[in-house]
Amino acid sequence: MVAYDVEPMMVGQAREASFDAIRHDFQTIAELGFPTIMMRYVDRRDRRTILDIARDSGLSIGLCDLDVRHYVRTAAQSPGRDGEARAVPAIPSDVISHPAFTVLVVESGPSSRSAARCESVCSEAGKRGVPCVLVGDAVPDSGAAGLARIDTRATSAGSQASMMEAWLRQYHHALIAGRTTGLVFDRYRRMPGDGPGIAGPGGPPDHARLAAVKELAARARLWGPRLTGATPEPLRLGASSDVELSVTTFSYARRRYVLVFNRSPDRYARSEVMLPELTRGTPVIRAVEVPASASNPVGRVINPRRGRVGLPVDLRPGDAVLFELF
């Protein structure tokens, strides 16, 4: 999914010209392989038109509704017990029933209180049959569906390698925080002076950004279906003297995974992580690597030595490796 701010595209030009520019962007986004747009800052009068453009481009829409956003951030529009119930019906039924609409995206805001309202709105939406997902750093730790958000400005240099390391770090931080439902790049296009988006202010994505987007999106497609709905839990193995390794287990039904994440911003991690004999209360018989790229379709199989499974780690800054445990 990629975030797209509509109203900035409407500034300084005629409505039809704005819609033509949005139509061109949506077609490019579809060609990049994104199935869904997270639509933000869209005027109520323009929602149907933007939904029609998305449908014609073969895209679906995750809608960030302005009324819901205002309520989550301030609680001012609908105070009291009925706040959540009154926020959700503010979205017209003709929007929710549109073929391009797929999910209500609720941004959590900056505080734990706004995050709690965000979760309540999604809960109420679910009762009304409206799919809902949360996005934002303050998403509550409650098992609610949450998206990992990638800030496309987060890079210390212009190279593809540094960009990818920065984006990988954000993605893996989000996974261990429980935001495993999907991935959203924020955002496709930014206004001048606001840092780079996926695309430049007036043109298509450059080669480095496009390559980084495709690499991270491929990882999310391979890992996402396995981790969606899984509960993360840190695994304490002792501090390393030379690298910042984070080890997190994920469990869902009878499946178990372990994510080894190099949190260092500038150092490689080359070592072996020894798993305890019991992980999530169950012995580890072997570990099988989950590929992070379609170019490596078969992962390594790690068998125990002297009753313990050791995971080989060779990670660049910000990178991680995922294993399924059996």
Short mmCIF file of C-alpha atoms in Angstrom, two decimals:
data_model
loop_
_atom_site.label_atom_id
_atom_site.label_comp_id
_atom_site.label_asym_id
_atom_site.label_seq_id
_atom_site.Cartn_x
_atom_site.Cartn_y
_atom_site.Cartn_z
CA MET A 1 0.00 0.00 0.00
CA VAL A 2 1.17 3.54 -0.71
CA ALA A 3 -0.11 6.72 0.95
CA TYR A 4 -1.40 9.45 -1.35
CA ASP A 5 -2.41 12.96 -0.26
CA VAL A 6 -5.16 14.18 -2.57
CA GLU A 7 -5.79 17.80 -1.58
CA PRO A 8 -2.21 19.04 -2.21
CA MET A 9 -2.64 17.85 -5.80
CA MET A 10 -5.71 20.11 -6.12
CA VAL A 11 -3.86 23.32 -5.22
CA GLY A 12 -3.15 25.87 -7.92
CA GLN A 13 -4.83 24.13 -10.85
CA ALA A 14 -8.28 23.45 -12.24
CA ARG A 15 -10.22 20.48 -10.88
CA GLU A 16 -10.13 18.54 -14.14
CA ALA A 17 -6.40 19.11 -14.50
CA SER A 18 -5.94 17.90 -10.91
CA PHE A 19 -7.96 14.76 -11.61
CA ASP A 20 -5.89 14.12 -14.74
CA ALA A 21 -2.68 14.39 -12.69
CA ILE A 22 -4.08 12.04 -10.05
CA ARG A 23 -5.20 9.61 -12.76
CA HIS A 24 -1.67 9.58 -14.17
CA ASP A 25 -0.18 8.97 -10.72
CA PHE A 26 -2.61 6.14 -10.01
CA GLN A 27 -1.74 4.45 -13.29
CA THR A 28 1.97 4.71 -12.43
CA ILE A 29 1.33 3.33 -8.94
CA ALA A 30 -0.53 0.37 -10.44
CA GLU A 31 2.37 -0.27 -12.85
CA LEU A 32 4.76 -0.30 -9.87
CA GLY A 33 2.79 -3.26 -8.49
CA PHE A 34 0.94 -1.59 -5.61
CA PRO A 35 -2.58 -3.03 -5.26
CA THR A 36 -3.91 -0.43 -2.80
CA ILE A 37 -3.69 3.30 -2.16
CA MET A 38 -4.05 4.76 1.32
CA MET A 39 -6.06 7.86 0.40
CA ARG A 40 -5.50 10.81 2.73
CA TYR A 41 -6.69 14.41 2.86
CA VAL A 42 -9.46 14.11 0.32
CA ASP A 43 -12.41 16.50 0.32
CA ARG A 44 -15.79 14.82 0.80
CA ARG A 45 -16.96 16.20 -2.54
CA ASP A 46 -14.10 14.45 -4.35
CA ARG A 47 -14.18 11.03 -2.73
CA ARG A 48 -16.43 9.36 -5.29
CA THR A 49 -14.41 10.75 -8.19
CA ILE A 50 -11.13 9.55 -6.68
CA LEU A 51 -12.65 6.13 -6.00
CA ASP A 52 -13.76 5.95 -9.63
CA ILE A 53 -10.25 6.85 -10.81
CA ALA A 54 -8.79 4.12 -8.58
CA ARG A 55 -11.26 1.55 -9.89
CA ASP A 56 -10.44 2.45 -13.49
CA SER A 57 -6.73 2.04 -12.69
CA GLY A 58 -7.27 -1.41 -11.16
CA LEU A 59 -6.53 -0.17 -7.64
CA SER A 60 -8.36 -0.45 -4.33
CA ILE A 61 -8.59 2.29 -1.73
CA GLY A 62 -7.84 2.32 1.98
CA LEU A 63 -9.68 5.46 3.07
CA CYS A 64 -8.44 7.82 5.78
CA ASP A 65 -11.64 9.72 6.62
CA LEU A 66 -11.23 13.33 7.79
CA ASP A 67 -14.06 13.12 10.35
CA VAL A 68 -12.63 9.96 11.86
CA ARG A 69 -9.13 11.47 11.89
CA HIS A 70 -10.38 14.57 13.72
CA TYR A 71 -12.23 12.50 16.30
CA VAL A 72 -9.23 10.23 16.96
CA ARG A 73 -6.87 13.16 17.45
CA THR A 74 -9.13 15.45 19.49
CA ALA A 75 -12.28 13.60 20.67
CA ALA A 76 -13.91 16.98 20.10
CA GLN A 77 -16.42 16.02 17.45
CA SER A 78 -18.11 13.18 19.25
CA PRO A 79 -17.36 13.21 22.99
CA GLY A 80 -18.80 10.70 25.40
CA ARG A 81 -19.66 7.04 25.14
CA ASP A 82 -21.16 7.30 21.67
CA GLY A 83 -18.13 8.96 20.09
CA GLU A 84 -16.94 5.92 18.20
CA ALA A 85 -20.46 4.98 17.10
CA ARG A 86 -21.00 8.47 15.69
CA ALA A 87 -17.62 8.70 13.96
CA VAL A 88 -18.04 5.59 11.81
CA PRO A 89 -21.46 6.46 10.29
CA ALA A 90 -19.97 9.78 9.16
CA ILE A 91 -18.63 7.83 6.16
CA PRO A 92 -21.43 7.65 3.57
CA SER A 93 -22.65 4.21 2.61
CA ASP A 94 -22.06 4.96 -1.09
CA VAL A 95 -18.35 5.31 -0.28
CA ILE A 96 -18.15 2.10 1.75
CA SER A 97 -20.09 0.18 -0.92
CA HIS A 98 -17.93 1.49 -3.80
CA PRO A 99 -16.11 -1.35 -5.63
CA ALA A 100 -12.74 0.35 -5.06
CA PHE A 101 -13.18 0.75 -1.29
CA THR A 102 -11.43 -2.01 0.61
CA VAL A 103 -10.68 -0.82 4.17
CA LEU A 104 -11.00 2.10 6.57
CA VAL A 105 -7.50 3.18 7.62
CA VAL A 106 -7.38 4.91 11.01
CA GLU A 107 -4.25 6.86 11.96
CA SER A 108 -3.53 6.58 15.66
CA GLY A 109 -2.29 10.08 16.35
CA PRO A 110 0.49 11.10 18.73
CA SER A 111 -0.69 9.88 22.14
CA SER A 112 -1.88 6.77 23.96
CA ARG A 113 -5.33 8.37 24.31
CA SER A 114 -5.66 8.97 20.59
CA ALA A 115 -4.42 5.42 20.00
CA ALA A 116 -7.15 4.09 22.26
CA ARG A 117 -9.79 6.08 20.36
CA CYS A 118 -8.30 4.75 17.13
CA GLU A 119 -8.76 1.18 18.35
CA SER A 120 -12.32 1.90 19.51
CA VAL A 121 -13.27 3.31 16.11
CA CYS A 122 -11.92 0.18 14.40
CA SER A 123 -13.83 -2.00 16.85
CA GLU A 124 -17.06 -0.14 16.12
CA ALA A 125 -16.39 -0.26 12.39
CA GLY A 126 -15.99 -4.04 12.61
CA LYS A 127 -19.36 -4.35 14.32
CA ARG A 128 -20.88 -2.50 11.36
CA GLY A 129 -19.17 -4.72 8.81
CA VAL A 130 -16.59 -2.11 7.74
CA PRO A 131 -13.04 -3.54 7.45
CA CYS A 132 -10.59 -1.44 9.45
CA VAL A 133 -6.86 -1.31 10.04
CA LEU A 134 -4.67 0.90 12.25
CA VAL A 135 -1.52 2.77 11.30
CA GLY A 136 0.85 4.88 13.38
CA ASP A 137 3.54 4.63 16.03
CA ALA A 138 1.05 4.86 18.91
CA VAL A 139 -1.05 1.88 17.87
CA PRO A 140 -2.08 0.12 21.14
CA ASP A 141 -0.65 -3.28 22.03
CA SER A 142 -3.97 -5.08 21.88
CA GLY A 143 -3.76 -7.43 18.93
CA ALA A 144 -5.59 -4.99 16.63
CA ALA A 145 -4.62 -5.14 12.97
CA GLY A 146 -1.82 -2.64 12.32
CA LEU A 147 0.21 -1.53 9.31
CA ALA A 148 3.95 -0.90 9.25
CA ARG A 149 4.53 2.64 8.01
CA ILE A 150 7.67 3.52 6.04
CA ASP A 151 8.66 7.19 6.12
CA THR A 152 10.25 7.62 2.69
CA ARG A 153 12.25 10.64 3.93
CA ALA A 154 14.23 8.48 6.36
CA THR A 155 17.64 8.12 4.76
CA SER A 156 20.98 9.61 5.67
CA ALA A 157 22.33 9.62 2.11
CA GLY A 158 21.05 9.35 -1.42
CA SER A 159 22.36 5.90 -2.32
CA GLN A 160 20.07 2.91 -2.76
CA ALA A 161 21.99 1.00 -0.05
CA SER A 162 21.55 3.63 2.65
CA MET A 163 17.93 4.19 1.68
CA MET A 164 17.21 0.49 1.87
CA GLU A 165 18.89 0.15 5.26
CA ALA A 166 16.79 3.01 6.67
CA TRP A 167 13.56 1.57 5.30
CA LEU A 168 14.40 -1.97 6.43
CA ARG A 169 15.05 -0.67 9.95
CA GLN A 170 11.61 0.94 10.06
CA TYR A 171 9.91 -2.20 8.77
CA HIS A 172 11.58 -4.53 11.26
CA HIS A 173 10.93 -2.15 14.17
CA ALA A 174 7.25 -2.18 13.17
CA LEU A 175 7.14 -5.99 13.03
CA ILE A 176 8.53 -6.45 16.53
CA ALA A 177 6.01 -3.82 17.73
CA GLY A 178 3.20 -6.02 16.39
CA ARG A 179 2.30 -4.08 13.23
CA THR A 180 2.28 -7.15 11.02
CA THR A 181 -0.90 -6.76 8.93
CA GLY A 182 0.70 -4.97 6.00
CA LEU A 183 3.02 -2.26 4.76
CA VAL A 184 2.35 1.32 3.71
CA PHE A 185 4.88 3.64 2.07
CA ASP A 186 4.33 7.21 3.24
CA ARG A 187 4.05 8.61 0.67
CA TYR A 188 3.97 8.55 -3.12
CA ARG A 189 4.45 12.27 -3.70
CA ARG A 190 5.29 15.09 -1.28
CA MET A 191 5.11 18.83 -1.64
CA PRO A 192 8.34 20.76 -2.39
CA GLY A 193 10.35 21.29 0.80
CA ASP A 194 8.79 18.30 2.56
CA GLY A 195 11.50 15.81 1.67
CA PRO A 196 11.28 13.13 -1.01
CA GLY A 197 8.41 10.72 -1.50
CA ILE A 198 8.60 7.66 -3.71
CA ALA A 199 8.24 10.06 -6.64
CA GLY A 200 9.77 13.50 -6.99
CA PRO A 201 7.63 16.65 -6.76
CA GLY A 202 6.94 16.65 -10.48
CA GLY A 203 8.15 13.38 -11.90
CA PRO A 204 8.29 9.59 -11.57
CA PRO A 205 10.41 7.67 -9.03
CA ASP A 206 14.15 7.63 -9.62
CA HIS A 207 15.97 4.33 -10.10
CA ALA A 208 17.33 4.03 -6.54
CA ARG A 209 13.97 4.69 -4.89
CA LEU A 210 12.15 2.37 -7.25
CA ALA A 211 14.64 -0.45 -6.56
CA ALA A 212 14.35 0.04 -2.79
CA VAL A 213 10.54 0.07 -2.95
CA LYS A 214 10.45 -3.16 -4.94
CA GLU A 215 12.92 -4.92 -2.62
CA LEU A 216 11.05 -4.03 0.55
CA ALA A 217 7.62 -4.72 -0.97
CA ALA A 218 8.82 -8.18 -2.04
CA ARG A 219 9.94 -8.93 1.52
CA ALA A 220 6.60 -7.80 2.92
CA ARG A 221 4.75 -10.05 0.45
CA LEU A 222 6.82 -13.07 1.53
CA TRP A 223 6.79 -12.44 5.28
CA GLY A 224 3.44 -10.73 5.72
CA PRO A 225 1.12 -13.74 5.21
CA ARG A 226 3.14 -15.68 7.80
CA LEU A 227 3.26 -12.98 10.48
CA THR A 228 -0.19 -11.40 10.12
CA GLY A 229 -2.03 -11.97 13.38
CA ALA A 230 1.05 -13.41 15.10
CA THR A 231 1.92 -12.26 18.61
CA PRO A 232 5.48 -10.93 19.05
CA GLU A 233 7.49 -11.62 22.19
CA PRO A 234 11.13 -10.64 22.81
CA LEU A 235 13.53 -13.51 23.37
CA ARG A 236 16.24 -12.66 25.89
CA LEU A 237 19.57 -14.18 24.93
CA GLY A 238 22.01 -11.75 26.56
CA ALA A 239 23.63 -8.59 25.19
CA SER A 240 26.18 -8.72 22.40
CA SER A 241 29.45 -6.84 22.84
CA ASP A 242 29.77 -5.65 19.24
CA VAL A 243 26.32 -5.45 17.62
CA GLU A 244 22.78 -4.61 18.59
CA LEU A 245 20.85 -7.79 17.91
CA SER A 246 17.16 -8.02 18.71
CA VAL A 247 15.57 -11.49 18.77
CA THR A 248 11.77 -11.74 18.68
CA THR A 249 9.51 -14.77 18.50
CA PHE A 250 6.12 -14.72 16.77
CA SER A 251 3.41 -17.29 17.31
CA TYR A 252 0.09 -17.85 15.59
CA ALA A 253 -1.98 -20.97 16.18
CA ARG A 254 0.63 -23.76 16.09
CA ARG A 255 3.23 -21.90 14.02
CA ARG A 256 6.33 -20.26 15.51
CA TYR A 257 8.81 -17.86 13.98
CA VAL A 258 11.90 -16.04 15.21
CA LEU A 259 13.12 -12.73 13.80
CA VAL A 260 16.77 -11.74 14.33
CA PHE A 261 17.15 -8.00 13.70
CA ASN A 262 20.37 -5.98 13.49
CA ARG A 263 19.33 -2.67 15.06
CA SER A 264 22.72 -1.04 14.54
CA PRO A 265 22.62 1.99 12.20
CA ASP A 266 26.15 1.45 10.90
CA ARG A 267 27.61 -1.95 11.87
CA TYR A 268 27.28 -5.40 10.34
CA ALA A 269 26.24 -8.36 12.50
CA ARG A 270 28.11 -11.62 11.88
CA SER A 271 27.59 -14.20 14.59
CA GLU A 272 25.44 -17.12 15.69
CA VAL A 273 22.30 -16.84 17.82
CA MET A 274 21.81 -19.89 20.02
CA LEU A 275 18.15 -20.58 20.70
CA PRO A 276 17.11 -21.97 24.09
CA GLU A 277 16.02 -25.59 24.24
CA LEU A 278 12.41 -24.44 24.71
CA THR A 279 10.91 -21.57 22.71
CA ARG A 280 7.36 -20.57 23.59
CA GLY A 281 7.33 -23.63 25.82
CA THR A 282 8.04 -26.09 22.99
CA PRO A 283 11.33 -27.78 21.98
CA VAL A 284 13.01 -26.54 18.80
CA ILE A 285 13.71 -29.48 16.46
CA ARG A 286 14.97 -27.39 13.54
CA ALA A 287 14.69 -23.92 12.00
CA VAL A 288 13.91 -23.13 8.36
CA GLU A 289 14.75 -19.72 6.92
CA VAL A 290 11.85 -17.80 5.34
CA PRO A 291 13.22 -16.22 2.14
CA ALA A 292 13.24 -12.42 2.04
CA SER A 293 13.49 -12.26 -1.75
CA ALA A 294 11.89 -14.13 -4.62
CA SER A 295 15.38 -14.57 -6.07
CA ASN A 296 16.17 -16.95 -3.16
CA PRO A 297 13.08 -19.18 -3.06
CA VAL A 298 14.61 -21.85 -0.77
CA GLY A 299 15.74 -20.96 2.75
CA ARG A 300 18.43 -22.59 4.85
CA VAL A 301 17.53 -25.53 7.09
CA ILE A 302 19.26 -25.36 10.49
CA ASN A 303 19.44 -28.62 12.44
CA PRO A 304 20.45 -28.83 16.11
CA ARG A 305 23.97 -29.49 17.35
CA ARG A 306 24.30 -31.07 20.77
CA GLY A 307 20.61 -30.41 21.38
CA ARG A 308 20.66 -26.68 20.50
CA VAL A 309 19.77 -24.79 17.32
CA GLY A 310 22.19 -22.02 16.35
CA LEU A 311 21.00 -19.46 13.82
CA PRO A 312 23.78 -18.08 11.59
CA VAL A 313 23.58 -14.28 11.31
CA ASP A 314 25.19 -12.13 8.60
CA LEU A 315 23.19 -8.91 8.48
CA ARG A 316 23.85 -5.42 7.17
CA PRO A 317 22.68 -2.47 9.31
CA GLY A 318 18.90 -2.48 9.69
CA ASP A 319 18.48 -5.93 8.16
CA ALA A 320 16.83 -9.00 9.67
CA VAL A 321 16.38 -12.70 9.02
CA LEU A 322 13.21 -14.71 9.70
CA PHE A 323 13.12 -18.42 10.60
CA GLU A 324 10.18 -20.75 11.12
CA LEU A 325 10.68 -23.10 14.07
CA PHE A 326 9.66 -26.72 14.09
#
